[in-house]
JSON list of C-alpha atoms in Angstrom, two decimals:
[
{"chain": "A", "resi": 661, "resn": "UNK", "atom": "CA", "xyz": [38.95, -39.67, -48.35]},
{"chain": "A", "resi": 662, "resn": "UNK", "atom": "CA", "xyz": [39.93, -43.12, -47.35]},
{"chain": "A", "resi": 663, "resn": "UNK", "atom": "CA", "xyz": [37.45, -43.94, -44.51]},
{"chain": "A", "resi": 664, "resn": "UNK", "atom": "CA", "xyz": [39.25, -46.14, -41.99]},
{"chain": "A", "resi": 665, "resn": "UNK", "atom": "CA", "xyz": [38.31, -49.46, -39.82]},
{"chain": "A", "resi": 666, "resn": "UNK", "atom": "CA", "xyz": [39.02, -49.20, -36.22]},
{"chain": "A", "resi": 667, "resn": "UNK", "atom": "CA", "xyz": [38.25, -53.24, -35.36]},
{"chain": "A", "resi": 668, "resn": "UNK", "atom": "CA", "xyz": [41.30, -53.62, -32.89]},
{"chain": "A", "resi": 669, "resn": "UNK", "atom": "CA", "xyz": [40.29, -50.27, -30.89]},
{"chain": "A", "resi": 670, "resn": "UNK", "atom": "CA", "xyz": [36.71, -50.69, -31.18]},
{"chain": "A", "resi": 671, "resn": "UNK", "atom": "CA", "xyz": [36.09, -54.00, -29.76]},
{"chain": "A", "resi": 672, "resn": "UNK", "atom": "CA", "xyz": [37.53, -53.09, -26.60]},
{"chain": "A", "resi": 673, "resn": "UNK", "atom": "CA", "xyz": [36.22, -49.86, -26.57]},
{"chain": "A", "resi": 674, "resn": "UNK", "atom": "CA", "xyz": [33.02, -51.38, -26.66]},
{"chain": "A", "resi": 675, "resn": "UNK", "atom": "CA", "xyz": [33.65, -53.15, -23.47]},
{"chain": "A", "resi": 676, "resn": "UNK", "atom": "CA", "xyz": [34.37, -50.38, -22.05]},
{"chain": "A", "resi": 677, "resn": "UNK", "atom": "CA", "xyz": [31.30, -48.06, -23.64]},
{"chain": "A", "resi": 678, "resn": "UNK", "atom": "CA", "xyz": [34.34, -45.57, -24.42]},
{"chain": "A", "resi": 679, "resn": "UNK", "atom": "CA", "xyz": [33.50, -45.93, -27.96]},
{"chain": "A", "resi": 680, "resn": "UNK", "atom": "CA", "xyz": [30.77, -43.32, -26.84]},
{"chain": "A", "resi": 681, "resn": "UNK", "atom": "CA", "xyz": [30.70, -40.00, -28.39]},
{"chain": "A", "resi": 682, "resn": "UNK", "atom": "CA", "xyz": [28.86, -36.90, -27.27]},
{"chain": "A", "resi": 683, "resn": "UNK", "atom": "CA", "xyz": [26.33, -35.15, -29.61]},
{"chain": "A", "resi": 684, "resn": "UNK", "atom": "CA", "xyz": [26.38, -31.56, -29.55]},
{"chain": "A", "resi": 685, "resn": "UNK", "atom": "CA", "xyz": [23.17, -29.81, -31.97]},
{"chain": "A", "resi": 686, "resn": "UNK", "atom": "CA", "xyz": [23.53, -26.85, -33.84]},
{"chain": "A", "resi": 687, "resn": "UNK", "atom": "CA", "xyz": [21.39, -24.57, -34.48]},
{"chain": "A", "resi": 688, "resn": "UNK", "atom": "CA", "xyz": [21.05, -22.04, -37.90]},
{"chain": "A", "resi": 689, "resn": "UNK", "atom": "CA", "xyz": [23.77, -19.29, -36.95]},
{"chain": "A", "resi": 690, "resn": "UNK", "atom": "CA", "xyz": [26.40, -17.13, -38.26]},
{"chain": "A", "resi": 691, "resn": "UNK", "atom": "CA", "xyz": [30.20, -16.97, -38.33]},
{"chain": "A", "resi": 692, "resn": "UNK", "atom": "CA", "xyz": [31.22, -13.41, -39.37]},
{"chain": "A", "resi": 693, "resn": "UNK", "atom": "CA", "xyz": [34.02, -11.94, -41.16]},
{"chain": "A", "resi": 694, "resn": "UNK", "atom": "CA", "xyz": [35.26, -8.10, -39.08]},
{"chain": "A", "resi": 695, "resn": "UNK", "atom": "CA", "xyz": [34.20, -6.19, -42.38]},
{"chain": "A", "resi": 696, "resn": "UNK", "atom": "CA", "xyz": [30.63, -7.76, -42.37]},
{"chain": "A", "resi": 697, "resn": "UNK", "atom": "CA", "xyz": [30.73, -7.32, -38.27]},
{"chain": "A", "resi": 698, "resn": "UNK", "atom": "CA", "xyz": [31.41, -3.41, -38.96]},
{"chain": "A", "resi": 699, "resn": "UNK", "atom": "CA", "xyz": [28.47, -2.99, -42.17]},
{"chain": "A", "resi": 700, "resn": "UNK", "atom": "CA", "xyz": [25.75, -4.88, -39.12]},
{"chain": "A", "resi": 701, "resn": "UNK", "atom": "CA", "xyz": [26.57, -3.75, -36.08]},
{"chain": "A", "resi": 702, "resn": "UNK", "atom": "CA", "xyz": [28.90, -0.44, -36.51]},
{"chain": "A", "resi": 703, "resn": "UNK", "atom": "CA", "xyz": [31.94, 0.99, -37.11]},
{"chain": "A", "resi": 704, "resn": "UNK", "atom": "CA", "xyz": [33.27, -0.22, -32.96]},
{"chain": "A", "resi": 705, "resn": "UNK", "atom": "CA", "xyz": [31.42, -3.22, -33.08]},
{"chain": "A", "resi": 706, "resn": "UNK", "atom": "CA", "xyz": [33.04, -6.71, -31.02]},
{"chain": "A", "resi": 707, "resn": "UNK", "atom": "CA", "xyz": [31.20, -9.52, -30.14]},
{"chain": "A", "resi": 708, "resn": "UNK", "atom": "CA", "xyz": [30.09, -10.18, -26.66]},
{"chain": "A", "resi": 709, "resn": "UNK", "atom": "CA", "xyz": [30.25, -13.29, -25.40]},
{"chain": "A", "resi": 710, "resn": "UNK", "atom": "CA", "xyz": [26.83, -14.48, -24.66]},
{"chain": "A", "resi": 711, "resn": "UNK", "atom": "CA", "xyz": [27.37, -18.03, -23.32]},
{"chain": "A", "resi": 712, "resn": "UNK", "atom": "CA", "xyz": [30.58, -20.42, -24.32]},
{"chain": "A", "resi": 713, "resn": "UNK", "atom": "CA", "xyz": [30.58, -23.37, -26.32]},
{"chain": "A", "resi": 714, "resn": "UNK", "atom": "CA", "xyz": [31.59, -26.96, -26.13]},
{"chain": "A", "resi": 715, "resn": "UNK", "atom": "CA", "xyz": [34.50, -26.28, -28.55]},
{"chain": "A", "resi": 716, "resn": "UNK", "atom": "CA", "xyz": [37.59, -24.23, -26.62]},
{"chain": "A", "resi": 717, "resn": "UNK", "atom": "CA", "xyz": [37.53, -20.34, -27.70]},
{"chain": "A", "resi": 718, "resn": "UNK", "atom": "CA", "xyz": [34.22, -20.70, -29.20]},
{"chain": "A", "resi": 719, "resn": "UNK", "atom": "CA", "xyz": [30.84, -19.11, -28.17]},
{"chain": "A", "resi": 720, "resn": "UNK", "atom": "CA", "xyz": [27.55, -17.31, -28.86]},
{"chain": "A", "resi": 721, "resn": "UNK", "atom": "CA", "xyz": [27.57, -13.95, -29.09]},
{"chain": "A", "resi": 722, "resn": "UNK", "atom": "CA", "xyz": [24.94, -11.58, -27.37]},
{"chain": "A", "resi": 723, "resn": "UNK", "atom": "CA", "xyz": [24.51, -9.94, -31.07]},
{"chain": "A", "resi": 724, "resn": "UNK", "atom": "CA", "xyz": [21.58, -11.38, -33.24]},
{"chain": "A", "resi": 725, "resn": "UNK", "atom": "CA", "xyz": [20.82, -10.48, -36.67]},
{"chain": "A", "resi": 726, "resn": "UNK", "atom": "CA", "xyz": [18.36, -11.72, -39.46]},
{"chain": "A", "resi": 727, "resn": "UNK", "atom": "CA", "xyz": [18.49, -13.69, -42.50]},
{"chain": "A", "resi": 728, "resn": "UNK", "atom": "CA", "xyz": [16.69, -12.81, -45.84]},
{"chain": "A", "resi": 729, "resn": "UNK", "atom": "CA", "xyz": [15.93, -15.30, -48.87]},
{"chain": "A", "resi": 730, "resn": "UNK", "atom": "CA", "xyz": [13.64, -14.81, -51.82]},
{"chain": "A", "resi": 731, "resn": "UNK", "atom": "CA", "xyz": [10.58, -16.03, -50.16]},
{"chain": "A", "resi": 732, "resn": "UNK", "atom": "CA", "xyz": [11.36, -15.55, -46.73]},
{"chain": "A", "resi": 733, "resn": "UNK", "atom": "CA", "xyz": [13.12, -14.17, -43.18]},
{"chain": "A", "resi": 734, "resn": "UNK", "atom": "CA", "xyz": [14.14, -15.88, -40.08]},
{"chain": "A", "resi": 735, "resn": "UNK", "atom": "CA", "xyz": [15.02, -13.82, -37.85]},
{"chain": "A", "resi": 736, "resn": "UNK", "atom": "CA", "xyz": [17.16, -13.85, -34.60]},
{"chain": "A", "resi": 737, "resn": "UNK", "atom": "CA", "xyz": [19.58, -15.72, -35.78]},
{"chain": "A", "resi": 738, "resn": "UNK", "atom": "CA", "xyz": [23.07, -16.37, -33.70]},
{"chain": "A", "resi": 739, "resn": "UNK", "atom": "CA", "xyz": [26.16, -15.30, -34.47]},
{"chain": "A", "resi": 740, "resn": "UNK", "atom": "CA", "xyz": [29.05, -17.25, -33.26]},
{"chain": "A", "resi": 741, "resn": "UNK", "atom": "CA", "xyz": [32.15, -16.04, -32.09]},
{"chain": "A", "resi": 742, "resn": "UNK", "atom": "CA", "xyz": [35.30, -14.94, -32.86]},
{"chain": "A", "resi": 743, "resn": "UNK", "atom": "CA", "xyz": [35.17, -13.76, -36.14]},
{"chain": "A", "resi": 744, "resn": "UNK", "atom": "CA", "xyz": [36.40, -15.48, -38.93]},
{"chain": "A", "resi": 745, "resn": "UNK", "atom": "CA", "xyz": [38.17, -14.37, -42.64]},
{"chain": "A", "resi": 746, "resn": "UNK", "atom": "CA", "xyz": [34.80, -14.93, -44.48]},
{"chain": "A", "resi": 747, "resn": "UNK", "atom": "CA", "xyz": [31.30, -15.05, -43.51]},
{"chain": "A", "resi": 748, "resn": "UNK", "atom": "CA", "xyz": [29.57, -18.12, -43.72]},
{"chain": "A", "resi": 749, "resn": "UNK", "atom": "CA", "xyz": [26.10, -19.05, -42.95]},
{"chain": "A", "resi": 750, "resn": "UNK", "atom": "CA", "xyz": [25.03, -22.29, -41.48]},
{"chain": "A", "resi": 751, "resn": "UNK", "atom": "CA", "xyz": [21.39, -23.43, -42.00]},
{"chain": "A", "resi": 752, "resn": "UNK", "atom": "CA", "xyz": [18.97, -26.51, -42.17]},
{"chain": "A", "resi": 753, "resn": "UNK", "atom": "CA", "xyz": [17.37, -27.78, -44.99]},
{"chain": "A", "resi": 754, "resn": "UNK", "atom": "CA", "xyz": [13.78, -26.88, -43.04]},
{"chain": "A", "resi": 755, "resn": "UNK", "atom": "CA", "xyz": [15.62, -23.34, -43.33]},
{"chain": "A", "resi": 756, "resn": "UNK", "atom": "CA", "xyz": [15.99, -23.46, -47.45]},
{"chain": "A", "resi": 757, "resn": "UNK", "atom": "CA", "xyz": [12.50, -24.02, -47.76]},
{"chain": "A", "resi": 758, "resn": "UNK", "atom": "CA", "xyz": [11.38, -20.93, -45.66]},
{"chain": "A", "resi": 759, "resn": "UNK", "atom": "CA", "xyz": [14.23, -18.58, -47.33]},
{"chain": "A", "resi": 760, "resn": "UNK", "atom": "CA", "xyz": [13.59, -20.25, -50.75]},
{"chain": "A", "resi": 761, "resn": "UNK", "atom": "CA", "xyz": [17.59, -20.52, -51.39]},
{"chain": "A", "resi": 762, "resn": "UNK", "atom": "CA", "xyz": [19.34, -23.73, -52.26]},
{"chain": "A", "resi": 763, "resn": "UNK", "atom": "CA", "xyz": [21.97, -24.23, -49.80]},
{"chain": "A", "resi": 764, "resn": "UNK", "atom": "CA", "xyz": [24.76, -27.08, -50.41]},
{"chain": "A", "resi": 765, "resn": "UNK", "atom": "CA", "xyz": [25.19, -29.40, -47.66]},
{"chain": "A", "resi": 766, "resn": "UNK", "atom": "CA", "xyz": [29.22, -28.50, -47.01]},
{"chain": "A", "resi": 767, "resn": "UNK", "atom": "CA", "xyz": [32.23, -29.25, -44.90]},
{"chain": "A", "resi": 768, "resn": "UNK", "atom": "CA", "xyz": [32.77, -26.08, -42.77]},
{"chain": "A", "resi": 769, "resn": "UNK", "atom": "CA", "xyz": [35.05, -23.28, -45.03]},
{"chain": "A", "resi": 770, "resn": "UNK", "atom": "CA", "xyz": [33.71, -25.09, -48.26]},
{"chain": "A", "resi": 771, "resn": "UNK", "atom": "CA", "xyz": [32.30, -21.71, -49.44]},
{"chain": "A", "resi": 772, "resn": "UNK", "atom": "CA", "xyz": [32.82, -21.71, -53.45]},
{"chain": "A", "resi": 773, "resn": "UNK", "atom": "CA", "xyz": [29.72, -21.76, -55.26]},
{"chain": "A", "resi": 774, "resn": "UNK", "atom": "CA", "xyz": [27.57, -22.40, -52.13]},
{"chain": "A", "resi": 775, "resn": "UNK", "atom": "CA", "xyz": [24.24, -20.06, -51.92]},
{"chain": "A", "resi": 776, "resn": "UNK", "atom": "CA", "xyz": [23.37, -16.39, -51.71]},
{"chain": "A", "resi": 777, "resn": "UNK", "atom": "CA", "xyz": [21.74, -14.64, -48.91]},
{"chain": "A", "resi": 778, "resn": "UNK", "atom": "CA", "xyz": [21.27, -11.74, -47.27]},
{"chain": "A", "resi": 779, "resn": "UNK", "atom": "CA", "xyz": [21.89, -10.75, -43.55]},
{"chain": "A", "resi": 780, "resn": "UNK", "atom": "CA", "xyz": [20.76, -7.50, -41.49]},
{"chain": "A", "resi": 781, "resn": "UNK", "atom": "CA", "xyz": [21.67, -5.68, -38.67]},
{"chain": "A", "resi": 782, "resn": "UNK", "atom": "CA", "xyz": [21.09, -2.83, -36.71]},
{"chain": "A", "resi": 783, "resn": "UNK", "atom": "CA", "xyz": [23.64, -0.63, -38.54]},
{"chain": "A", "resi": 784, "resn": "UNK", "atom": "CA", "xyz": [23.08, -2.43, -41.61]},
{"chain": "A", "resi": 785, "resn": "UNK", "atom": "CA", "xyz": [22.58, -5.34, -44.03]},
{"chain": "A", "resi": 786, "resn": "UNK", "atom": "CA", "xyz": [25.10, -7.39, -46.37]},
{"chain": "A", "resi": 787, "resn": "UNK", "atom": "CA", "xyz": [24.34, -9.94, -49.62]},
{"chain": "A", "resi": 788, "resn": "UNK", "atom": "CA", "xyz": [26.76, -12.16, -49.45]},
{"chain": "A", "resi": 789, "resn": "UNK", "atom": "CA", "xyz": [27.26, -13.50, -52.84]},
{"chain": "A", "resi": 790, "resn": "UNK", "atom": "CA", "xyz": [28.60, -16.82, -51.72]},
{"chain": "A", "resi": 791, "resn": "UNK", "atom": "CA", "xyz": [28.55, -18.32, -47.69]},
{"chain": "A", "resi": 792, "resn": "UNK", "atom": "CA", "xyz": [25.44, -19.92, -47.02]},
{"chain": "A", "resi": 793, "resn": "UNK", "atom": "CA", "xyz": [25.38, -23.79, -46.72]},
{"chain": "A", "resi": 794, "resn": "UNK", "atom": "CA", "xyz": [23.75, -26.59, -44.86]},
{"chain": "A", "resi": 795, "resn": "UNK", "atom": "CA", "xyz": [26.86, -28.15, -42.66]},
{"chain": "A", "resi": 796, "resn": "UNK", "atom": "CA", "xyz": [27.92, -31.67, -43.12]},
{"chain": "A", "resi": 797, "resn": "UNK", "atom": "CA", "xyz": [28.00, -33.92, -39.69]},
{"chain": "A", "resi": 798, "resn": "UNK", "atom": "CA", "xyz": [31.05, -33.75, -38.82]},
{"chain": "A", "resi": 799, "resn": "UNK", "atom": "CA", "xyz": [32.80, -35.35, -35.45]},
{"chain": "A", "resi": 800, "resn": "UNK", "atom": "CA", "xyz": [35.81, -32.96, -33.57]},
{"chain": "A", "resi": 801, "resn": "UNK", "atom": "CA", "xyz": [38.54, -35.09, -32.00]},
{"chain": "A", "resi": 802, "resn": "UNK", "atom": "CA", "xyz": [41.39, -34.19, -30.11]},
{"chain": "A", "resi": 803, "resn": "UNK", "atom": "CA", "xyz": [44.88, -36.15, -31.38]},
{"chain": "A", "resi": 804, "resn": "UNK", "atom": "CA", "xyz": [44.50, -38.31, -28.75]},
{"chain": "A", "resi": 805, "resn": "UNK", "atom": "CA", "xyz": [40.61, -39.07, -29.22]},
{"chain": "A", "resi": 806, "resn": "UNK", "atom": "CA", "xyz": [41.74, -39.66, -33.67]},
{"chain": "A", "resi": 807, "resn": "UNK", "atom": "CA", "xyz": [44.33, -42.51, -31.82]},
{"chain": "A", "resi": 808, "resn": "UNK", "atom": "CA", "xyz": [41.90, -44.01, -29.56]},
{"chain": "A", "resi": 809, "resn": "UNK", "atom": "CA", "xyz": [39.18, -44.66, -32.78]},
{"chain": "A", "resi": 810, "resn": "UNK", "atom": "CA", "xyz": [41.99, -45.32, -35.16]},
{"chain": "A", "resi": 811, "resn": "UNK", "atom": "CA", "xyz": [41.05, -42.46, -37.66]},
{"chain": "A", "resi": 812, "resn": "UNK", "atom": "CA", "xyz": [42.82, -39.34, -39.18]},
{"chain": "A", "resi": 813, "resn": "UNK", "atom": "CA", "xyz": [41.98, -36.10, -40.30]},
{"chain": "A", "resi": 814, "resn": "UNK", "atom": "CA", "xyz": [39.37, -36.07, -43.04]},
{"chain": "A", "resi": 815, "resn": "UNK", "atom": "CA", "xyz": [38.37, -39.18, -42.49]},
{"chain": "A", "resi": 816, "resn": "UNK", "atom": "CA", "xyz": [35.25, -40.45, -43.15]},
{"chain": "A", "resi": 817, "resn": "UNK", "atom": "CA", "xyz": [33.00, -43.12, -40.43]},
{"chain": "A", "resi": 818, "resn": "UNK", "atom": "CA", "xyz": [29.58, -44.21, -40.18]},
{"chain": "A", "resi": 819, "resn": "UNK", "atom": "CA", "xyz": [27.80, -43.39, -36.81]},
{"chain": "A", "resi": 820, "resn": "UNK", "atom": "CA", "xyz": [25.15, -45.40, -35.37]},
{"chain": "A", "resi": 821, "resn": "UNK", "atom": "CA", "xyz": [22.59, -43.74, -33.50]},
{"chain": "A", "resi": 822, "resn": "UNK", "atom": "CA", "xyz": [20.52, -46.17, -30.78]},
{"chain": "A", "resi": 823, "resn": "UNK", "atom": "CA", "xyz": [16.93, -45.53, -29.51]},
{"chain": "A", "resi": 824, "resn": "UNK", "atom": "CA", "xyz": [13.35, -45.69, -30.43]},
{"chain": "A", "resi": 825, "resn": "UNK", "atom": "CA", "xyz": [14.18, -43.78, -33.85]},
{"chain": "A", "resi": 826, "resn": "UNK", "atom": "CA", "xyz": [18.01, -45.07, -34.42]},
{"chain": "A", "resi": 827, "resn": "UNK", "atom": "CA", "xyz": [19.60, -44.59, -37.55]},
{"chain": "A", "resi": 828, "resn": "UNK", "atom": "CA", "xyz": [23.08, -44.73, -39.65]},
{"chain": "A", "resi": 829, "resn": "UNK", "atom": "CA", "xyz": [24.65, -41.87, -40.15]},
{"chain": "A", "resi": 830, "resn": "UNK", "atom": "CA", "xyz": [26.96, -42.45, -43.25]},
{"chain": "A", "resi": 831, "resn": "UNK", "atom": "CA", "xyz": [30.27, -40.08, -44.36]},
{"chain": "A", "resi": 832, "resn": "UNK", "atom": "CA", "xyz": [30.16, -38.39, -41.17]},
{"chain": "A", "resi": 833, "resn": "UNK", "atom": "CA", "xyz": [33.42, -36.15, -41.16]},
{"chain": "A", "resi": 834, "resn": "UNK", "atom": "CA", "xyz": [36.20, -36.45, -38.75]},
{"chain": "A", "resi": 835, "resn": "UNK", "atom": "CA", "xyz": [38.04, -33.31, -37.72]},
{"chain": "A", "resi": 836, "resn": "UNK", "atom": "CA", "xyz": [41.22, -33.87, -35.58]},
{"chain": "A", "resi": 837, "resn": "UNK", "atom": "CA", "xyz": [43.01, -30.62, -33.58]},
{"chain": "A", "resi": 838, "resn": "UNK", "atom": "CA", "xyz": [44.79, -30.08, -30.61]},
{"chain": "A", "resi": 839, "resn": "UNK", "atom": "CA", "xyz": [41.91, -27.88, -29.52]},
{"chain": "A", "resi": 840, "resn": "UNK", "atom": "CA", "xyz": [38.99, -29.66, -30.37]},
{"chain": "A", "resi": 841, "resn": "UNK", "atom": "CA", "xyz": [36.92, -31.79, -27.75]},
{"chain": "A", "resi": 842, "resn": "UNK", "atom": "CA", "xyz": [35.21, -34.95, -28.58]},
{"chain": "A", "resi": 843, "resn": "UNK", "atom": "CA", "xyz": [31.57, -34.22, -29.76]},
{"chain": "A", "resi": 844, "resn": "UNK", "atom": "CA", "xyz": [29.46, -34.98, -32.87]},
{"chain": "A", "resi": 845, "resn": "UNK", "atom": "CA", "xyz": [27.88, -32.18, -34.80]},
{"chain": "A", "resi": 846, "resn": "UNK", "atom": "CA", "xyz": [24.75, -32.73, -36.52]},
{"chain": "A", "resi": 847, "resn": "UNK", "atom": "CA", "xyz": [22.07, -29.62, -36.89]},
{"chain": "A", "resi": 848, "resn": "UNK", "atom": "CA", "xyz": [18.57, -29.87, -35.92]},
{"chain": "A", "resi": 849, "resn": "UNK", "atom": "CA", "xyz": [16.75, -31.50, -38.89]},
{"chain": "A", "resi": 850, "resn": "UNK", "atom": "CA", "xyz": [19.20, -34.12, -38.34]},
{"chain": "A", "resi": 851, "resn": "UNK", "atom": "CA", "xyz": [19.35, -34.24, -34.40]},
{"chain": "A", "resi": 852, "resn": "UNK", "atom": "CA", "xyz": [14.73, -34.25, -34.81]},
{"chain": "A", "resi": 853, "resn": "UNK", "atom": "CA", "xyz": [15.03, -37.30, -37.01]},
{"chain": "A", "resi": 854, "resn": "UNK", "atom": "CA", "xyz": [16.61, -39.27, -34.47]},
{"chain": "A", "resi": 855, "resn": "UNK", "atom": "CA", "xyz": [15.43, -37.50, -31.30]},
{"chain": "A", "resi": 856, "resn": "UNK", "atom": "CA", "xyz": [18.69, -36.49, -30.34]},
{"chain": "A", "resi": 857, "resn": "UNK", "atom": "CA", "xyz": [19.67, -33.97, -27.92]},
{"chain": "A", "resi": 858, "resn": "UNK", "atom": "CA", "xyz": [22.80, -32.14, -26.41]},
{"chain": "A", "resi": 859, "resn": "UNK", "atom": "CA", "xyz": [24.80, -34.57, -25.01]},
{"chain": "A", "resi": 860, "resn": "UNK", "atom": "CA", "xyz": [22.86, -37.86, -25.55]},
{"chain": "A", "resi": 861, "resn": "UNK", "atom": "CA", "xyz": [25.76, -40.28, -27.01]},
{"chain": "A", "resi": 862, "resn": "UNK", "atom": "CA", "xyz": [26.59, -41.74, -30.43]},
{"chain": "A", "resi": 863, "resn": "UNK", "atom": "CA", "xyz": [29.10, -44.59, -31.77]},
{"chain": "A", "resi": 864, "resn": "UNK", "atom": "CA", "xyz": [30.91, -45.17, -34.25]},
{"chain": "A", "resi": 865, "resn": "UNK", "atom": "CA", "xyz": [31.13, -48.86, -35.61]},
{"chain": "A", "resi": 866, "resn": "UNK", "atom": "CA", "xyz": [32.83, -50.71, -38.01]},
{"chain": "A", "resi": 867, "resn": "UNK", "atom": "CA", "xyz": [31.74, -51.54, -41.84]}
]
């Protein structure tokens, strides 16, 4: 992807401090397919919404279930609602180590060829074959947000991150919809390394 240079918007953004975007940290969790939802929690199963989230229409569910590796469990995991077409399982790198799988770090849907695992329920437990991968950073924007920074859909920026521990993020993935709200997603290997929390701000700058 062609990753974009915003000078024109930026440097008065700056004067502003609009150029700030809010960080939002994600924990391991789950996004389930209704088959899978069915083999874990029962034949009448629907997810209950347990708190919402930042992004409109999405939220935690109440339901929990628990992740097995080769060398490992963790369990109470999340799962996110609503469902989706396929599973997919979203995890740290801290996370591989303890499951002993090798998780690709992937944009969100990028499911061929990414790691094995499998999940258990009350009712039930699945192996999914393919599904489990570490989530690339990723920024939502609203259309109107992607014409304030100057960027598209796909795009890639670099994010600086201020502070006592302040860092670059690089190829940070922009994801534009008329849905979406402004926030940065980074999990919480990521969000530790930096001492970030929910909320604190980030920027994107120019190359």
């Amino acid at each position: 992807m062609v990753q974009r240079n915003p000078d024109k918007y930026m440097a008065e953004a700056f004067k502003n401090d609009e150029a700030k975007i809010p960080v939002g940290v994600s924990n391991r969790h789950v996004h389930l397919a209704d088959r899978d939802l069915i083999a874990l929690f029962g034949d009448d199963a629907k997810l209950t919404n347990f708190k919402g989230l930042s992004q409109p229409g999405q939220f935690a569910s109440e339901q929990l279930i628990t992740l097995v590796g080769p060398n490992g469990v963790i369990e109470k995991v999340r799962v996110l609602g609503p469902t989706r077409k396929k599973t997919q399982v979203e995890i740290s790198v801290s996370d591989c180590f303890k499951l002993g799988i090798k998780a690709p770090i992937r944009d969100s849907g990028d499911l061929k060829d990414s790691a094995q695992v499998t999940l258990v329920g009350p009712a039930g437990s699945v192996t999914i074959e393919e599904g489990c991968i570490i989530a690339a950073r990723h920024i939502h924007m609203h259309h109107s947000d992607a014409v304030r920074y100057g960027v598209q859909d796909g795009d890639r920026v670099t994010v600086k991150v201020s502070g006592p521990r302040g860092v670059m993020f690089y190829e940070v993935l922009v994801r534009v919809h008329e849905n979406y709200k402004l926030e940065m997603h980074i999990d919480m290997d990521e969000a530790n390394a930096a001492c970030l929390r929910n909320n604190d701000s980030v920027e994107i700058i120019t190359n």
